[in-house]
Amino acid sequence: MIQIKNLSKLYQTKKQKVQAVDNVSLNIEPGEIFGVIGYSGAGKSTFVRLINRLEEPSDGSVVIHDKDITKMPSHQLRKKRQKIGMIFQHFNLLWSRTVFDNIAFPLEIAGVSKAKRKEKVLELIHLVGLSGKEYAYPSQLSGGQKQRVGIARALANDPEVLLCDEATSALDPETTDDILDLLVSINKKLGLTIILITHEMHVIQKICHRVAVMENGKVVENGEVLNVFVRPQSKTTKRFVQQLNPLEHEKDKLYNFINDREDSEVVKLHFIGNHARRALISEIAKKFDVEINILQGSIAPTQEGAYGTLFVEINGEKAVLTNTIQYIQDSGVEVEVLKHA
């Protein structure tokens, strides 16, 4: 487990003090993919660099597998960092070295023999899908291939933790999904704990088990991704959720499609987990004497299951409408009434 307690970073300039990270406490479980999301200036990149002490914390502690990183002397920290891999937004490759030599570099520093280096590098090249590119230079690679080299290099010393600082921000959407699929595969094959920093909710949705939302150096919300998506509490989280369902905040426009009859209710349905696969609308139409007008909807998969949102107008007698909504709620689907009959 990674235990982060009261972690803070204060920058002192000639003119002002800047609290980049402010009293952050989190527990990250072994083998999980933990996301940290925030807008520019939220403090998330500083936060991830505090975990391996690329930045020195002003206060607080980071404990990885019962070892307090923040109290380690330099010689112990250098050794511990070999077990904390890191990948970056702009790859940070050595441009004069081939793919093979870039991946071998941390092994050279660690004093691994040439024969073992070769065996390990070839294994990693196969793992990240770069077979045939061993002797290519970074300038000959696509952005996605460069990031695969960065991932392989970060895995060279068999780390306990992999830190990803905006690892997909420089990539196009299709390549981003490929890299995210690779991280999920690595997480499952190696049981590797991954801490992923991003400003893209799609990244969190696709691969993370839990997420912390940062704003002004603080964690304003954290929990399981599915729960945070369905029940966002902070304004910042709600803005991120809108990235996945941009029509969510345009409810007023729905009324352009409503019949506006006195015998109608407009409801928002939340489908979570297995309920997202259920043919509930079909069930209702067969069971109750109502007319259903589907206004809009969306469904999104997460690591913990799918969740969907559906806006519908239901027309019928008031007593029937009441029974219909009760049936929906009893089915395990959350209901928010937007317009009463």
CSV table of C-alpha atoms in Angstrom, one decimal:
chain,number,residue,atom,x,y,z
A,1,MET,CA,0.0,0.0,0.0
A,2,ILE,CA,1.0,3.6,-0.6
A,3,GLN,CA,0.1,5.9,2.3
A,4,ILE,CA,0.2,9.6,1.6
A,5,LYS,CA,-0.4,11.7,4.7
A,6,ASN,CA,-0.7,15.5,5.0
A,7,LEU,CA,1.6,16.0,1.9
A,8,SER,CA,2.3,19.6,1.1
A,9,LYS,CA,4.5,21.7,-1.2
A,10,LEU,CA,5.0,25.4,-0.7
A,11,TYR,CA,7.1,27.4,-3.2
A,12,GLN,CA,8.6,30.6,-1.9
A,13,THR,CA,9.3,33.3,-4.5
A,14,LYS,CA,10.6,36.8,-4.0
A,15,LYS,CA,7.1,38.2,-4.3
A,16,GLN,CA,4.8,35.5,-3.0
A,17,LYS,CA,4.2,32.1,-1.6
A,18,VAL,CA,2.6,29.4,-3.8
A,19,GLN,CA,0.9,26.4,-2.1
A,20,ALA,CA,1.1,23.9,-5.0
A,21,VAL,CA,0.0,20.9,-2.9
A,22,ASP,CA,-2.0,21.5,0.2
A,23,ASN,CA,-2.3,18.8,2.9
A,24,VAL,CA,-3.1,15.9,0.7
A,25,SER,CA,-3.8,12.5,2.3
A,26,LEU,CA,-4.6,9.3,0.2
A,27,ASN,CA,-4.3,5.6,0.5
A,28,ILE,CA,-3.6,3.7,-2.7
A,29,GLU,CA,-4.0,-0.1,-2.7
A,30,PRO,CA,-1.5,-2.5,-4.2
A,31,GLY,CA,-2.2,-3.4,-7.8
A,32,GLU,CA,-4.8,-0.7,-8.5
A,33,ILE,CA,-4.8,2.0,-11.1
A,34,PHE,CA,-5.4,5.2,-9.2
A,35,GLY,CA,-6.2,8.4,-11.1
A,36,VAL,CA,-5.5,12.0,-10.1
A,37,ILE,CA,-7.4,14.5,-12.2
A,38,GLY,CA,-7.4,18.3,-12.2
A,39,TYR,CA,-7.3,21.3,-14.4
A,40,SER,CA,-4.1,23.2,-15.2
A,41,GLY,CA,-2.6,24.6,-12.0
A,42,ALA,CA,-4.4,22.2,-9.7
A,43,GLY,CA,-1.1,20.8,-8.4
A,44,LYS,CA,-1.4,17.3,-9.7
A,45,SER,CA,2.0,17.2,-11.5
A,46,THR,CA,3.8,18.6,-8.4
A,47,PHE,CA,1.9,16.0,-6.4
A,48,VAL,CA,3.2,13.0,-8.4
A,49,ARG,CA,6.7,14.3,-8.4
A,50,LEU,CA,6.6,14.5,-4.6
A,51,ILE,CA,5.8,10.8,-4.4
A,52,ASN,CA,9.4,9.9,-5.7
A,53,ARG,CA,10.9,13.1,-4.3
A,54,LEU,CA,11.8,14.6,-7.6
A,55,GLU,CA,10.3,17.5,-5.7
A,56,GLU,CA,11.0,17.8,-2.0
A,57,PRO,CA,7.9,18.0,0.1
A,58,SER,CA,7.5,21.0,2.6
A,59,ASP,CA,5.5,18.7,4.9
A,60,GLY,CA,3.9,15.3,5.2
A,61,SER,CA,5.0,11.8,4.3
A,62,VAL,CA,4.9,9.2,1.5
A,63,VAL,CA,5.1,5.6,2.7
A,64,ILE,CA,5.5,2.8,0.0
A,65,HIS,CA,5.5,-0.7,1.3
A,66,ASP,CA,6.2,0.4,4.9
A,67,LYS,CA,9.2,2.6,3.8
A,68,ASP,CA,8.9,6.3,4.4
A,69,ILE,CA,10.3,7.9,1.2
A,70,THR,CA,10.3,11.4,2.7
A,71,LYS,CA,12.8,10.3,5.5
A,72,MET,CA,15.2,8.4,3.3
A,73,PRO,CA,18.8,9.7,3.0
A,74,SER,CA,20.0,10.2,-0.6
A,75,HIS,CA,21.8,6.9,-1.1
A,76,GLN,CA,18.7,4.9,0.0
A,77,LEU,CA,16.4,7.1,-2.1
A,78,ARG,CA,18.4,6.5,-5.2
A,79,LYS,CA,18.0,2.7,-4.7
A,80,LYS,CA,14.3,3.0,-3.9
A,81,ARG,CA,13.7,5.1,-7.0
A,82,GLN,CA,14.7,2.1,-9.1
A,83,LYS,CA,11.4,0.6,-7.9
A,84,ILE,CA,9.4,3.6,-8.8
A,85,GLY,CA,9.0,3.9,-12.6
A,86,MET,CA,7.9,7.1,-14.2
A,87,ILE,CA,6.6,8.0,-17.7
A,88,PHE,CA,6.2,11.6,-18.9
A,89,GLN,CA,4.0,13.6,-21.3
A,90,HIS,CA,6.9,14.4,-23.7
A,91,PHE,CA,8.6,10.9,-23.5
A,92,ASN,CA,12.0,12.2,-22.3
A,93,LEU,CA,13.9,9.8,-24.5
A,94,LEU,CA,17.6,9.9,-25.3
A,95,TRP,CA,17.5,10.9,-29.0
A,96,SER,CA,21.0,9.7,-29.8
A,97,ARG,CA,20.1,6.2,-28.6
A,98,THR,CA,18.1,3.4,-30.2
A,99,VAL,CA,14.9,2.0,-28.8
A,100,PHE,CA,17.0,-0.9,-27.4
A,101,ASP,CA,19.5,1.4,-25.8
A,102,ASN,CA,16.9,3.7,-24.3
A,103,ILE,CA,15.3,0.8,-22.5
A,104,ALA,CA,18.6,-0.5,-21.4
A,105,PHE,CA,19.8,2.8,-19.9
A,106,PRO,CA,18.3,2.4,-16.4
A,107,LEU,CA,19.7,-1.2,-16.3
A,108,GLU,CA,23.1,0.1,-17.1
A,109,ILE,CA,22.9,2.6,-14.3
A,110,ALA,CA,21.8,-0.2,-12.0
A,111,GLY,CA,24.9,-2.2,-12.9
A,112,VAL,CA,23.0,-5.1,-14.6
A,113,SER,CA,25.3,-7.3,-16.8
A,114,LYS,CA,25.2,-7.0,-20.6
A,115,ALA,CA,23.7,-10.5,-21.1
A,116,LYS,CA,20.9,-9.9,-18.6
A,117,ARG,CA,20.3,-6.4,-20.0
A,118,LYS,CA,19.7,-7.8,-23.4
A,119,GLU,CA,17.3,-10.5,-22.2
A,120,LYS,CA,15.3,-8.0,-20.2
A,121,VAL,CA,15.2,-5.4,-22.9
A,122,LEU,CA,14.0,-7.8,-25.5
A,123,GLU,CA,11.3,-9.1,-23.1
A,124,LEU,CA,10.1,-5.5,-22.6
A,125,ILE,CA,10.1,-4.7,-26.2
A,126,HIS,CA,7.8,-7.6,-26.8
A,127,LEU,CA,5.6,-6.6,-23.9
A,128,VAL,CA,5.0,-3.1,-25.2
A,129,GLY,CA,4.5,-4.2,-28.8
A,130,LEU,CA,7.6,-2.8,-30.4
A,131,SER,CA,9.1,-5.9,-31.8
A,132,GLY,CA,11.1,-5.0,-35.0
A,133,LYS,CA,11.8,-1.5,-33.7
A,134,GLU,CA,14.8,-2.4,-31.5
A,135,TYR,CA,17.3,-0.4,-33.5
A,136,ALA,CA,15.1,2.5,-34.6
A,137,TYR,CA,15.9,5.9,-33.2
A,138,PRO,CA,13.2,8.1,-31.5
A,139,SER,CA,13.0,10.4,-34.5
A,140,GLN,CA,11.9,7.4,-36.6
A,141,LEU,CA,9.0,6.6,-34.2
A,142,SER,CA,5.4,7.8,-34.0
A,143,GLY,CA,4.2,9.5,-30.7
A,144,GLY,CA,2.6,6.3,-29.5
A,145,GLN,CA,5.7,4.3,-30.2
A,146,LYS,CA,7.8,6.8,-28.3
A,147,GLN,CA,5.5,6.5,-25.3
A,148,ARG,CA,5.8,2.7,-25.5
A,149,VAL,CA,9.5,3.1,-25.3
A,150,GLY,CA,9.0,5.3,-22.3
A,151,ILE,CA,6.8,2.7,-20.6
A,152,ALA,CA,9.3,-0.1,-21.3
A,153,ARG,CA,12.1,2.0,-19.9
A,154,ALA,CA,10.1,2.7,-16.8
A,155,LEU,CA,9.5,-1.1,-16.3
A,156,ALA,CA,13.2,-2.0,-16.8
A,157,ASN,CA,14.0,-2.3,-13.1
A,158,ASP,CA,10.8,-4.2,-12.2
A,159,PRO,CA,9.2,-1.3,-10.3
A,160,GLU,CA,6.6,-1.7,-7.5
A,161,VAL,CA,4.9,1.5,-8.7
A,162,LEU,CA,4.5,3.2,-12.0
A,163,LEU,CA,3.9,7.0,-12.1
A,164,CYS,CA,2.3,8.4,-15.2
A,165,ASP,CA,2.4,12.2,-15.5
A,166,GLU,CA,0.0,13.2,-18.4
A,167,ALA,CA,1.3,10.2,-20.3
A,168,THR,CA,-1.3,10.5,-23.1
A,169,SER,CA,-1.7,14.3,-23.3
A,170,ALA,CA,0.6,14.6,-26.4
A,171,LEU,CA,-1.2,11.8,-28.3
A,172,ASP,CA,-4.2,11.7,-30.6
A,173,PRO,CA,-7.4,9.9,-29.3
A,174,GLU,CA,-6.8,6.6,-31.1
A,175,THR,CA,-3.2,6.4,-29.9
A,176,THR,CA,-4.3,7.4,-26.4
A,177,ASP,CA,-6.7,4.4,-26.3
A,178,ASP,CA,-3.9,2.1,-27.4
A,179,ILE,CA,-1.6,3.3,-24.7
A,180,LEU,CA,-4.3,3.1,-22.1
A,181,ASP,CA,-5.0,-0.5,-23.2
A,182,LEU,CA,-1.3,-1.3,-22.8
A,183,LEU,CA,-1.3,0.1,-19.2
A,184,VAL,CA,-4.3,-2.0,-18.3
A,185,SER,CA,-2.6,-5.1,-19.7
A,186,ILE,CA,0.6,-4.3,-17.8
A,187,ASN,CA,-1.4,-3.7,-14.6
A,188,LYS,CA,-3.0,-7.1,-15.0
A,189,LYS,CA,0.1,-9.1,-16.1
A,190,LEU,CA,2.5,-7.6,-13.6
A,191,GLY,CA,0.1,-6.7,-10.7
A,192,LEU,CA,1.7,-3.2,-10.9
A,193,THR,CA,0.3,-0.3,-9.0
A,194,ILE,CA,-0.2,2.7,-11.3
A,195,ILE,CA,-0.8,6.3,-10.3
A,196,LEU,CA,-2.0,8.2,-13.3
A,197,ILE,CA,-2.1,12.0,-13.5
A,198,THR,CA,-4.3,13.5,-16.2
A,199,HIS,CA,-6.7,16.4,-17.1
A,200,GLU,CA,-8.8,14.1,-19.3
A,201,MET,CA,-11.9,12.4,-17.8
A,202,HIS,CA,-11.9,9.9,-20.6
A,203,VAL,CA,-8.6,8.5,-19.3
A,204,ILE,CA,-9.9,8.1,-15.8
A,205,GLN,CA,-13.1,6.5,-17.1
A,206,LYS,CA,-11.3,4.0,-19.3
A,207,ILE,CA,-8.7,2.5,-16.9
A,208,CYS,CA,-8.8,3.7,-13.3
A,209,HIS,CA,-10.3,1.9,-10.4
A,210,ARG,CA,-10.4,5.0,-8.1
A,211,VAL,CA,-9.9,8.7,-8.6
A,212,ALA,CA,-8.9,11.8,-6.7
A,213,VAL,CA,-10.0,15.2,-8.0
A,214,MET,CA,-7.6,18.1,-7.3
A,215,GLU,CA,-8.2,21.8,-7.2
A,216,ASN,CA,-5.9,24.5,-5.9
A,217,GLY,CA,-3.5,21.9,-4.4
A,218,LYS,CA,-6.2,20.1,-2.5
A,219,VAL,CA,-8.1,16.9,-3.0
A,220,VAL,CA,-11.7,18.0,-3.2
A,221,GLU,CA,-13.2,14.6,-3.9
A,222,ASN,CA,-12.1,11.0,-4.2
A,223,GLY,CA,-13.5,7.5,-4.4
A,224,GLU,CA,-14.4,4.7,-6.8
A,225,VAL,CA,-14.6,6.0,-10.4
A,226,LEU,CA,-18.1,4.7,-10.9
A,227,ASN,CA,-19.4,6.3,-7.8
A,228,VAL,CA,-17.7,9.6,-8.5
A,229,PHE,CA,-19.1,9.7,-12.0
A,230,VAL,CA,-22.7,8.9,-11.0
A,231,ARG,CA,-22.7,11.2,-7.9
A,232,PRO,CA,-20.2,14.0,-8.4
A,233,GLN,CA,-20.1,16.3,-5.4
A,234,SER,CA,-17.7,19.2,-6.2
A,235,LYS,CA,-18.2,21.8,-8.9
A,236,THR,CA,-14.8,20.7,-10.4
A,237,THR,CA,-15.9,17.0,-10.6
A,238,LYS,CA,-19.2,17.9,-12.2
A,239,ARG,CA,-17.3,19.9,-14.9
A,240,PHE,CA,-15.1,16.8,-15.6
A,241,VAL,CA,-18.2,14.5,-15.8
A,242,GLN,CA,-19.7,16.9,-18.4
A,243,GLN,CA,-16.7,16.1,-20.6
A,244,LEU,CA,-18.1,12.6,-21.0
A,245,ASN,CA,-21.7,13.6,-21.4
A,246,PRO,CA,-21.7,17.2,-22.8
A,247,LEU,CA,-25.5,17.3,-23.1
A,248,GLU,CA,-25.8,16.7,-19.3
A,249,HIS,CA,-25.6,20.4,-18.6
A,250,GLU,CA,-28.0,21.3,-21.4
A,251,LYS,CA,-31.1,20.0,-19.8
A,252,ASP,CA,-33.1,23.1,-20.7
A,253,LYS,CA,-32.7,22.2,-24.4
A,254,LEU,CA,-34.5,18.9,-23.8
A,255,TYR,CA,-37.8,20.8,-23.4
A,256,ASN,CA,-37.6,21.5,-27.2
A,257,PHE,CA,-38.4,17.8,-27.7
A,258,ILE,CA,-41.1,17.4,-24.9
A,259,ASN,CA,-44.8,17.2,-25.8
A,260,ASP,CA,-45.5,19.2,-22.6
A,261,ARG,CA,-48.7,17.4,-21.8
A,262,GLU,CA,-50.2,17.6,-18.4
A,263,ASP,CA,-50.1,13.9,-18.1
A,264,SER,CA,-46.3,13.5,-18.5
A,265,GLU,CA,-43.3,13.3,-16.4
A,266,VAL,CA,-39.7,14.0,-17.5
A,267,VAL,CA,-37.2,11.8,-15.7
A,268,LYS,CA,-33.4,11.2,-15.7
A,269,LEU,CA,-32.5,7.6,-15.2
A,270,HIS,CA,-29.1,6.4,-13.9
A,271,PHE,CA,-28.2,2.9,-15.0
A,272,ILE,CA,-25.2,1.4,-13.0
A,273,GLY,CA,-23.3,-1.8,-13.5
A,274,ASN,CA,-25.4,-4.7,-14.9
A,275,HIS,CA,-28.5,-2.4,-15.0
A,276,ALA,CA,-26.9,-0.6,-17.9
A,277,ARG,CA,-27.5,-3.7,-20.1
A,278,ARG,CA,-31.1,-4.1,-19.1
A,279,ALA,CA,-33.9,-3.5,-21.5
A,280,LEU,CA,-35.9,-1.5,-18.9
A,281,ILE,CA,-37.7,0.8,-21.4
A,282,SER,CA,-39.1,-2.2,-23.2
A,283,GLU,CA,-40.2,-3.8,-19.9
A,284,ILE,CA,-42.0,-0.6,-18.9
A,285,ALA,CA,-43.8,-0.3,-22.2
A,286,LYS,CA,-45.1,-3.9,-21.9
A,287,LYS,CA,-46.1,-3.6,-18.2
A,288,PHE,CA,-47.7,-0.2,-18.0
A,289,ASP,CA,-50.2,1.8,-20.0
A,290,VAL,CA,-47.7,4.6,-20.8
A,291,GLU,CA,-46.1,6.3,-23.8
A,292,ILE,CA,-42.3,6.8,-23.6
A,293,ASN,CA,-40.4,9.5,-25.5
A,294,ILE,CA,-36.6,9.0,-25.3
A,295,LEU,CA,-35.0,12.4,-25.3
A,296,GLN,CA,-31.3,11.6,-25.1
A,297,GLY,CA,-28.9,9.1,-23.5
A,298,SER,CA,-25.4,7.9,-23.2
A,299,ILE,CA,-23.5,4.9,-21.8
A,300,ALA,CA,-19.9,4.8,-20.6
A,301,PRO,CA,-17.8,1.8,-19.5
A,302,THR,CA,-15.4,1.9,-16.5
A,303,GLN,CA,-13.1,-0.6,-14.9
A,304,GLU,CA,-15.8,-1.2,-12.3
A,305,GLY,CA,-18.7,-1.6,-14.7
A,306,ALA,CA,-20.8,0.5,-17.1
A,307,TYR,CA,-23.0,3.4,-16.2
A,308,GLY,CA,-25.6,5.1,-18.4
A,309,THR,CA,-27.8,8.1,-18.3
A,310,LEU,CA,-31.2,8.3,-20.1
A,311,PHE,CA,-33.6,11.2,-20.2
A,312,VAL,CA,-37.2,10.2,-21.0
A,313,GLU,CA,-40.6,11.7,-21.1
A,314,ILE,CA,-43.3,9.3,-19.8
A,315,ASN,CA,-47.0,10.0,-20.7
A,316,GLY,CA,-49.9,8.5,-18.9
A,317,GLU,CA,-52.4,8.8,-16.1
A,318,LYS,CA,-51.0,10.2,-12.9
A,319,ALA,CA,-51.5,7.0,-10.8
A,320,VAL,CA,-49.9,4.9,-13.6
A,321,LEU,CA,-47.0,7.3,-13.8
A,322,THR,CA,-46.4,7.0,-10.0
A,323,ASN,CA,-46.4,3.2,-10.3
A,324,THR,CA,-44.1,3.3,-13.3
A,325,ILE,CA,-41.5,5.4,-11.5
A,326,GLN,CA,-41.8,3.2,-8.4
A,327,TYR,CA,-41.2,0.1,-10.6
A,328,ILE,CA,-38.1,1.8,-12.1
A,329,GLN,CA,-36.7,2.6,-8.6
A,330,ASP,CA,-37.5,-0.9,-7.4
A,331,SER,CA,-35.5,-2.3,-10.4
A,332,GLY,CA,-32.3,-0.7,-8.9
A,333,VAL,CA,-32.2,2.2,-11.4
A,334,GLU,CA,-31.8,5.7,-9.8
A,335,VAL,CA,-34.5,8.2,-10.9
A,336,GLU,CA,-34.4,12.0,-10.8
A,337,VAL,CA,-37.7,13.7,-11.7
A,338,LEU,CA,-37.1,16.8,-13.8
A,339,LYS,CA,-40.8,17.7,-14.5
A,340,HIS,CA,-43.8,16.5,-12.6
A,341,ALA,CA,-47.2,15.7,-14.1
